[in-house]
Coordinates of C-alpha atoms and ligand atoms in Angstrom, one line a residue:
M18 CA 88.7 106.9 86.5
K19 CA 90.2 106.1 82.9
Y20 CA 93.3 104.8 81.7
Y21 CA 95.0 106.7 78.2
S22 CA 98.2 104.8 76.1
T23 CA 101.1 105.8 76.2
N24 CA 101.2 106.1 72.6
K25 CA 97.9 108.2 72.4
R26 CA 95.8 106.7 70.2
V27 CA 93.7 104.8 73.3
T28 CA 91.8 106.7 75.3
G29 CA 89.3 106.9 78.0
V30 CA 89.2 102.7 78.8
S31 CA 88.0 101.7 82.0
L32 CA 89.9 100.3 84.6
Q33 CA 88.6 97.2 84.3
D34 CA 89.2 97.0 80.4
A35 CA 92.8 98.3 81.3
V36 CA 93.2 95.2 83.6
V37 CA 91.6 92.6 81.3
K38 CA 94.0 93.9 78.4
G39 CA 97.0 94.7 80.2
L40 CA 98.4 96.7 76.5
A41 CA 96.6 98.9 75.4
E42 CA 95.9 97.9 71.5
D43 CA 98.1 100.4 70.5
K44 CA 100.7 98.7 71.5
G45 CA 101.3 101.9 74.6
L46 CA 100.8 101.5 77.9
F47 CA 97.8 103.1 80.0
M48 CA 98.5 105.7 82.3
P49 CA 95.3 107.0 84.7
N50 CA 94.0 110.3 83.3
S51 CA 95.3 111.8 86.5
I52 CA 97.6 111.6 89.8
K53 CA 95.5 112.9 92.8
V54 CA 97.7 114.7 95.2
L55 CA 97.2 113.1 98.8
P56 CA 95.6 115.7 101.2
Q57 CA 98.9 117.1 103.7
S58 CA 96.8 115.7 107.0
F59 CA 97.9 112.2 105.1
F60 CA 101.6 113.1 105.1
D61 CA 101.2 115.2 108.8
T62 CA 99.9 112.0 110.5
I63 CA 101.1 109.2 108.4
E64 CA 104.1 107.8 110.9
N65 CA 100.7 107.0 113.0
L66 CA 98.9 104.9 110.6
S67 CA 99.3 100.6 109.4
F68 CA 101.3 99.6 106.2
Q69 CA 97.5 98.4 105.4
E70 CA 95.9 102.0 106.3
I71 CA 98.7 104.3 104.5
A72 CA 97.4 101.6 101.5
Y73 CA 94.0 101.6 100.9
T74 CA 93.5 105.4 100.8
V75 CA 96.6 105.5 98.5
A76 CA 94.4 102.8 96.6
D77 CA 91.2 104.9 97.0
A78 CA 93.5 107.0 95.0
F79 CA 93.3 104.9 92.5
F80 CA 90.8 102.5 92.8
G81 CA 87.9 104.3 94.9
E82 CA 86.0 105.4 91.2
D83 CA 85.8 102.0 90.2
V84 CA 85.5 99.6 92.7
E85 CA 83.4 99.3 95.8
A86 CA 84.7 100.9 99.0
A87 CA 84.0 97.4 100.9
A88 CA 86.1 95.5 98.1
L89 CA 88.5 97.5 97.4
K90 CA 88.8 97.5 101.2
E91 CA 89.0 93.8 101.3
I92 CA 91.5 93.5 98.3
V93 CA 93.9 95.8 99.4
Y94 CA 93.7 93.8 102.9
D95 CA 94.3 90.4 102.5
T96 CA 97.2 91.9 99.3
L97 CA 99.1 93.1 102.3
N98 CA 98.7 90.0 104.9
F99 CA 102.5 90.7 105.3
D100 CA 104.9 93.4 106.7
V101 CA 107.3 95.7 105.0
P102 CA 109.6 96.7 108.0
L103 CA 112.3 99.8 107.1
V104 CA 115.2 98.6 108.6
H105 CA 118.4 100.1 109.2
V106 CA 120.9 98.7 108.0
N107 CA 124.6 101.8 107.8
D108 CA 125.1 105.3 108.4
N109 CA 122.4 106.4 106.8
I110 CA 121.1 103.8 105.2
Y111 CA 118.1 101.8 105.7
S112 CA 116.5 98.5 103.9
L113 CA 113.2 98.2 103.3
E114 CA 112.7 94.5 102.9
L115 CA 109.8 93.5 100.9
Y116 CA 110.3 89.8 100.4
H117 CA 108.3 88.9 103.6
G118 CA 105.7 88.0 101.2
P119 CA 104.7 84.2 100.2
T120 CA 107.4 84.3 97.4
L121 CA 109.8 86.4 99.3
A122 CA 109.5 89.0 96.2
F123 CA 108.4 92.6 96.4
K124 CA 106.5 91.2 93.2
D125 CA 104.6 89.3 95.8
V126 CA 102.4 93.4 96.2
G127 CA 101.5 93.4 92.9
G128 CA 101.1 90.0 91.6
R129 CA 98.6 89.2 95.0
F130 CA 96.9 93.4 94.7
M131 CA 96.2 92.3 90.4
S132 CA 94.5 89.2 91.7
R133 CA 92.3 90.2 93.5
L134 CA 91.6 92.2 91.1
L135 CA 91.0 90.9 88.7
G136 CA 88.6 88.2 90.2
Y137 CA 86.6 91.1 91.5
F138 CA 86.1 91.7 87.9
I139 CA 85.6 89.1 86.7
Q140 CA 83.2 87.8 89.7
K141 CA 80.6 91.2 88.7
Q142 CA 80.6 90.2 85.0
G143 CA 79.5 87.2 85.6
D144 CA 81.0 85.9 82.5
D145 CA 82.3 82.2 82.8
T146 CA 84.7 82.8 79.5
K147 CA 88.3 81.4 81.0
V148 CA 91.2 83.9 81.7
N149 CA 94.5 83.3 80.4
V150 CA 97.0 84.9 82.5
L151 CA 100.0 85.1 80.0
V152 CA 103.3 86.5 82.3
A153 CA 106.6 86.9 81.6
T154 CA 109.2 85.8 84.0
S155 CA 112.8 87.1 84.8
G156 CA 112.8 85.0 87.8
D157 CA 110.4 86.4 90.5
T158 CA 107.4 87.5 88.5
G159 CA 106.4 84.2 87.5
S160 CA 106.1 83.0 90.6
A161 CA 104.3 86.0 92.8
V162 CA 101.2 86.0 90.0
A163 CA 101.2 82.0 89.9
N164 CA 101.1 82.5 93.8
G165 CA 99.1 85.1 93.6
F166 CA 96.1 83.5 91.2
L167 CA 97.2 80.2 92.6
G168 CA 93.2 78.3 92.5
V169 CA 91.8 81.4 91.1
K170 CA 88.5 80.2 89.4
G171 CA 88.2 81.0 86.1
I172 CA 91.7 82.2 85.6
H173 CA 94.7 79.9 84.4
V174 CA 97.8 80.8 84.2
Y175 CA 101.4 80.1 81.9
V176 CA 104.5 81.6 82.9
L177 CA 106.9 82.1 80.3
Y178 CA 110.9 81.7 81.3
P179 CA 114.1 80.8 80.3
K180 CA 115.2 77.7 80.4
G181 CA 118.4 77.9 82.5
L182 CA 118.3 81.8 83.3
V183 CA 116.5 81.4 87.0
S184 CA 117.6 79.6 90.0
P185 CA 117.0 76.5 90.7
I186 CA 114.5 78.2 93.5
Q187 CA 112.7 80.4 92.0
E188 CA 112.0 78.0 89.5
C189 CA 110.7 75.6 92.0
Q190 CA 107.4 78.2 93.3
F191 CA 106.2 78.1 89.8
T192 CA 107.0 75.8 88.7
T193 CA 106.0 73.0 90.9
L194 CA 102.0 73.7 91.4
G195 CA 99.7 72.4 89.5
Q196 CA 96.3 73.2 89.2
N197 CA 95.7 76.1 87.3
I198 CA 99.3 77.2 86.9
T199 CA 101.3 75.5 83.7
A200 CA 105.1 76.4 83.1
L201 CA 106.2 77.0 79.8
E202 CA 109.9 76.9 79.7
V203 CA 110.9 78.9 76.1
D204 CA 114.4 77.9 74.9
G205 CA 115.8 82.1 74.7
T206 CA 115.9 84.4 77.1
F207 CA 113.7 86.8 79.2
D208 CA 113.4 89.2 76.2
D209 CA 112.2 86.3 73.9
C210 CA 109.6 85.2 76.8
Q211 CA 108.0 88.8 77.0
A212 CA 108.5 89.3 73.1
L213 CA 106.3 86.3 72.9
V214 CA 103.3 87.6 75.7
K215 CA 103.6 90.6 73.6
S216 CA 103.3 88.8 70.0
A217 CA 100.5 87.0 71.6
F218 CA 98.8 90.2 72.6
M219 CA 99.0 91.8 69.3
D220 CA 98.2 89.2 67.4
E221 CA 93.6 88.9 66.2
E222 CA 93.3 85.3 65.0
L223 CA 94.5 84.5 69.3
N224 CA 92.6 87.5 70.8
A225 CA 89.2 86.3 68.5
K226 CA 89.3 82.7 70.6
L227 CA 91.4 82.9 73.8
K228 CA 90.6 86.0 76.9
L229 CA 94.6 86.7 76.9
T230 CA 95.8 89.3 80.1
S231 CA 99.0 90.6 81.0
A232 CA 100.7 89.7 84.9
N233 CA 103.9 91.6 84.0
S234 CA 104.1 95.8 85.5
I235 CA 102.9 96.6 82.0
N236 CA 100.1 95.8 84.0
V237 CA 98.3 98.7 85.9
A238 CA 96.9 96.2 88.7
R239 CA 100.1 94.9 89.1
F240 CA 102.5 98.5 89.0
L241 CA 100.5 100.5 91.0
P242 CA 100.0 98.6 93.5
Q243 CA 104.1 99.3 94.3
S244 CA 103.4 103.0 95.2
F245 CA 101.7 101.0 98.5
Y246 CA 104.9 100.7 100.4
Y247 CA 106.8 103.9 99.4
F248 CA 103.9 105.7 101.3
Y249 CA 105.1 103.1 104.0
A250 CA 108.3 103.7 103.8
Y251 CA 108.0 107.4 104.8
A252 CA 105.6 106.8 107.7
Q253 CA 108.5 104.0 109.3
L254 CA 111.3 106.8 108.9
K255 CA 109.6 110.0 110.1
K256 CA 109.1 108.0 113.0
I257 CA 112.8 107.4 113.5
S258 CA 113.4 111.1 112.8
K259 CA 111.3 113.9 110.9
T260 CA 114.2 115.4 109.7
A261 CA 115.9 112.6 107.6
A262 CA 112.3 112.4 106.4
E263 CA 113.0 115.1 104.6
N264 CA 116.1 114.8 103.4
M265 CA 114.5 110.8 101.8
V266 CA 116.0 109.0 98.2
M267 CA 114.7 106.4 97.2
C268 CA 117.6 103.7 95.2
V269 CA 115.5 101.5 93.5
P270 CA 117.1 98.1 91.6
S271 CA 116.0 98.6 88.0
G272 CA 114.6 96.3 85.6
N273 CA 111.3 97.0 84.3
F274 CA 111.3 100.2 86.0
G275 CA 107.5 99.1 87.3
N276 CA 109.2 99.7 90.7
I277 CA 110.2 103.4 90.4
T278 CA 107.4 104.3 88.4
A279 CA 105.9 102.4 91.1
G280 CA 107.7 105.3 93.5
L281 CA 107.9 108.0 91.3
F282 CA 103.8 108.0 91.4
G283 CA 103.6 108.1 94.6
K284 CA 105.5 111.9 94.6
Q285 CA 103.4 113.2 92.1
M286 CA 100.9 112.4 94.9
G287 CA 102.8 114.3 97.6
L288 CA 104.9 111.9 99.1
P289 CA 108.5 114.2 100.2
V290 CA 111.2 112.0 98.1
K291 CA 114.1 114.0 97.2
R292 CA 115.1 112.4 94.6
F293 CA 115.6 109.1 92.6
I294 CA 118.0 106.7 92.2
A295 CA 118.2 103.8 89.4
A296 CA 120.6 100.7 89.7
N297 CA 121.2 98.8 87.6
N298 CA 123.5 96.2 86.7
R299 CA 124.9 95.6 83.1
N300 CA 122.1 96.3 81.3
D301 CA 122.3 100.4 82.2
I302 CA 120.1 100.9 79.6
F303 CA 118.3 103.7 81.0
L304 CA 121.7 105.1 82.5
Q305 CA 122.9 106.2 78.9
Y306 CA 119.6 107.0 77.8
L307 CA 120.2 109.5 80.9
Q308 CA 123.6 110.7 80.0
T309 CA 122.9 111.0 76.0
G310 CA 119.3 111.6 76.1
D311 CA 119.5 108.2 74.5
Y312 CA 117.4 105.7 74.1
K313 CA 119.1 102.5 73.0
P314 CA 117.5 99.5 74.2
R315 CA 119.5 96.5 73.4
P316 CA 119.4 92.5 73.7
S317 CA 120.4 91.4 77.4
V318 CA 123.1 89.7 79.0
S319 CA 122.8 87.7 81.7
T320 CA 124.1 88.4 85.3
I321 CA 124.0 87.6 89.0
A322 CA 120.8 89.5 89.7
N323 CA 118.9 88.3 86.9
A324 CA 115.4 89.5 87.4
M325 CA 116.6 93.0 86.7
D326 CA 118.6 91.2 83.2
V327 CA 116.3 93.2 81.5
G328 CA 117.2 95.1 77.8
D329 CA 114.1 96.7 76.6
P330 CA 112.8 97.9 80.3
S331 CA 108.4 98.4 79.2
N332 CA 108.4 101.1 82.0
F333 CA 110.3 104.1 79.9
A334 CA 107.3 104.5 77.9
R335 CA 105.6 105.7 80.6
V336 CA 109.2 106.9 83.8
L337 CA 109.1 109.3 79.8
D338 CA 104.7 110.4 79.7
L339 CA 104.6 110.9 83.2
Y340 CA 107.6 113.9 82.6
G341 CA 106.3 114.9 79.2
G342 CA 109.0 112.8 77.3
E343 CA 111.6 115.8 78.5
H344 CA 115.0 114.1 79.1
A345 CA 116.1 117.6 81.9
A346 CA 112.6 116.9 83.9
I347 CA 113.9 112.7 84.0
A348 CA 117.2 113.5 84.3
S349 CA 116.7 116.0 87.3
E350 CA 114.7 113.8 89.1
I351 CA 116.4 109.8 88.8
S352 CA 120.0 109.7 88.2
G353 CA 121.4 106.1 87.3
V354 CA 124.6 103.4 88.3
S355 CA 125.4 101.1 87.2
Y356 CA 127.3 98.2 88.8
T357 CA 128.8 94.4 87.4
D358 CA 128.3 90.8 89.1
E359 CA 132.3 92.1 90.3
Q360 CA 131.0 94.9 92.4
I361 CA 127.1 93.6 93.3
A362 CA 129.7 90.4 94.6
E363 CA 131.8 93.1 96.7
T364 CA 129.7 95.2 97.7
L365 CA 127.0 91.9 99.1
K366 CA 130.5 91.4 100.5
S367 CA 131.1 93.9 102.5
C368 CA 128.3 95.2 103.6
F369 CA 127.8 91.3 105.1
A370 CA 131.2 91.4 106.8
A371 CA 130.9 95.1 108.3
T372 CA 127.2 95.4 109.2
N373 CA 126.2 92.0 109.3
Y374 CA 123.1 92.6 107.3
L375 CA 123.3 89.7 104.1
L376 CA 121.9 91.3 100.9
D377 CA 120.9 89.5 98.0
P378 CA 122.0 90.7 94.8
H379 CA 119.6 93.2 93.7
G380 CA 119.2 95.0 97.2
A381 CA 122.8 94.4 96.7
V382 CA 122.7 96.9 93.8
G383 CA 120.9 99.4 95.6
Y384 CA 122.5 99.4 99.0
G385 CA 126.1 100.2 96.8
A386 CA 124.3 102.9 95.1
L387 CA 123.4 104.8 98.3
Q388 CA 127.2 104.0 99.3
E389 CA 128.1 105.8 95.6
K390 CA 126.2 108.9 95.3
L391 CA 124.4 108.8 99.2
E392 CA 124.8 112.9 100.4
A393 CA 125.8 113.1 104.0
N394 CA 122.5 115.2 104.6
E395 CA 120.4 112.5 103.2
T396 CA 119.1 109.4 103.7
G397 CA 119.0 106.3 101.3
I398 CA 116.1 103.8 101.3
F399 CA 117.0 100.6 99.1
M400 CA 114.2 98.9 98.3
E401 CA 115.5 94.7 99.3
T402 CA 113.9 93.6 96.8
A403 CA 114.6 89.4 97.0
H404 CA 114.9 87.5 100.3
P405 CA 119.1 86.7 100.0
A406 CA 117.6 82.6 100.0
K407 CA 115.7 82.7 96.9
F408 CA 120.1 83.3 95.4
L409 CA 121.3 81.0 97.5
E410 CA 124.2 79.7 95.3
T411 CA 125.3 83.1 94.4
V412 CA 125.1 84.5 97.8
E413 CA 126.8 81.4 99.4
K414 CA 129.6 82.0 97.0
I415 CA 130.7 85.1 98.0
I416 CA 130.4 85.2 101.3
G417 CA 131.9 81.8 101.9
S418 CA 129.4 80.3 103.9
K419 CA 125.6 78.5 104.5
V420 CA 122.1 81.1 104.0
E421 CA 119.7 79.9 105.9
I422 CA 116.3 79.0 103.6
P423 CA 113.8 79.8 105.4
E424 CA 110.6 78.1 105.9
K425 CA 108.4 79.0 103.4
L426 CA 111.2 78.4 100.3
Q427 CA 111.4 75.4 101.5
E428 CA 108.0 74.1 101.4
F429 CA 107.7 74.7 97.4
M430 CA 110.9 73.0 97.3
K431 CA 109.2 69.7 97.9
G432 CA 107.6 70.2 94.8
T433 CA 108.3 68.1 91.5
K434 CA 108.8 70.4 88.6
Q435 CA 106.4 70.2 85.8
S436 CA 107.4 72.8 82.4
L437 CA 106.1 72.4 78.9
E438 CA 109.5 73.5 76.8
L439 CA 108.7 75.5 73.8
S440 CA 111.0 77.6 70.9
K441 CA 111.7 81.0 71.3
D442 CA 109.6 81.0 67.4
F443 CA 105.9 82.4 68.3
E444 CA 103.9 80.7 65.8
T445 CA 104.8 77.0 67.7
F446 CA 103.7 79.7 71.1
K447 CA 100.4 80.7 68.8
K448 CA 99.9 77.2 67.9
Y449 CA 100.2 75.5 71.7
L450 CA 97.9 79.0 72.7
L451 CA 95.7 77.3 69.8
S452 CA 95.7 74.1 71.1
L453 CA 94.2 74.7 74.4
Ligands
PLP16 C1 111.5 91.6 89.3 C2 113.1 92.6 90.7 C3 113.6 94.0 89.8 C4 113.2 94.8 89.5 O1 112.1 95.7 89.1 P1 111.2 95.9 88.1 O2 110.0 96.5 88.1 O3 111.2 95.5 86.7 O4 112.2 97.2 87.9 C5 114.3 93.3 91.1 N1 114.2 93.1 92.1 C6 113.9 91.8 91.7 C7 114.9 90.7 93.3 C8 112.9 91.5 90.9 O5 112.3 90.2 91.7

């Protein structure tokens, strides 16, 4: 499969180059030349397949031409060594719990897949130049990517995160690892971190001296695997009720729009999703676009659903490309909502009181959107993108009681924080990279 850039000036790129480069030279995002429609027989019996079997079928459609079957199977099976259960919450609303991986957020899926695929390509190349993975994080990406790559030979990961704007638990998931992981604490916002990473990729001098790649959801190897669990969610719902599965609405708490874009790809592959809801916090650039047809990025504001504090969602370029730039087509497929911190807190609190189901602030945005927007004949699935304990202080304050911290998280909290402070000025960052 070849890949082209959403800016259309770069075409015919191999999977390996797309994965290693991350972003195309014309600053666009890579898109596969074609999206295969999966056979009806796959959907007819999908409820009898395991998550790994479903994921391998989907992975084969994207990567089968470029990665040997046995290797791809191993990458998929190894990536998904945890379940993604569909859990009933209330009435016709289900939670797809994406937080059972090692860092308790959905980004484990893409992070683990990408690290394994990159490892495969590096090994195949036999080139021993070190690959530097740069990743900007608003909280969860850093830990998923860092843990996915931890100890992988030939790769060093630099995690850029906004100082003071990620939760203490999130922070210790990528600052305590050591080995081939370096945490860079940036005096700025997530957008500043993302801008630093993007500038680094565009800088000729840096790229001449260092092999740089990105592990943000702009990377095809991180974002495409996220489509796996949309199929698995459908399989699980179909097992519960065929009628419900025929009227399935997917609601995705969105920041950079990588997760929802993977779902949109799934639909193009034949997955019967009736419609999508992009759920936002106060950073409602996408909702504004739906309402006005104008895409106007603006600086992000910080909210209690901090992993969605994005003012210029990078995958918007992919959404546009997928629908030929047609606002009407996009608006008929996806609707949007935007909630304030107060509304998110109220949803989290009332859901817990009514159902005993504890949402995290991001999942609460998704659940709230379904509560508000779902029609009577529809069944809604929201992506529960992280475990509530990752946002301990916020969640405990809202529900007024203690939240149990899973064993996996407690382990991270035992380590010592190691990080380098950095200003948001690109020249300083560049000097640092050149000194490596
Ligand atoms: C990253 C993240 C999101 C946003 O996902 P995008 O793919 O960037 O839209 C939502 N919730 C949580 C918990 C996250 O970590």
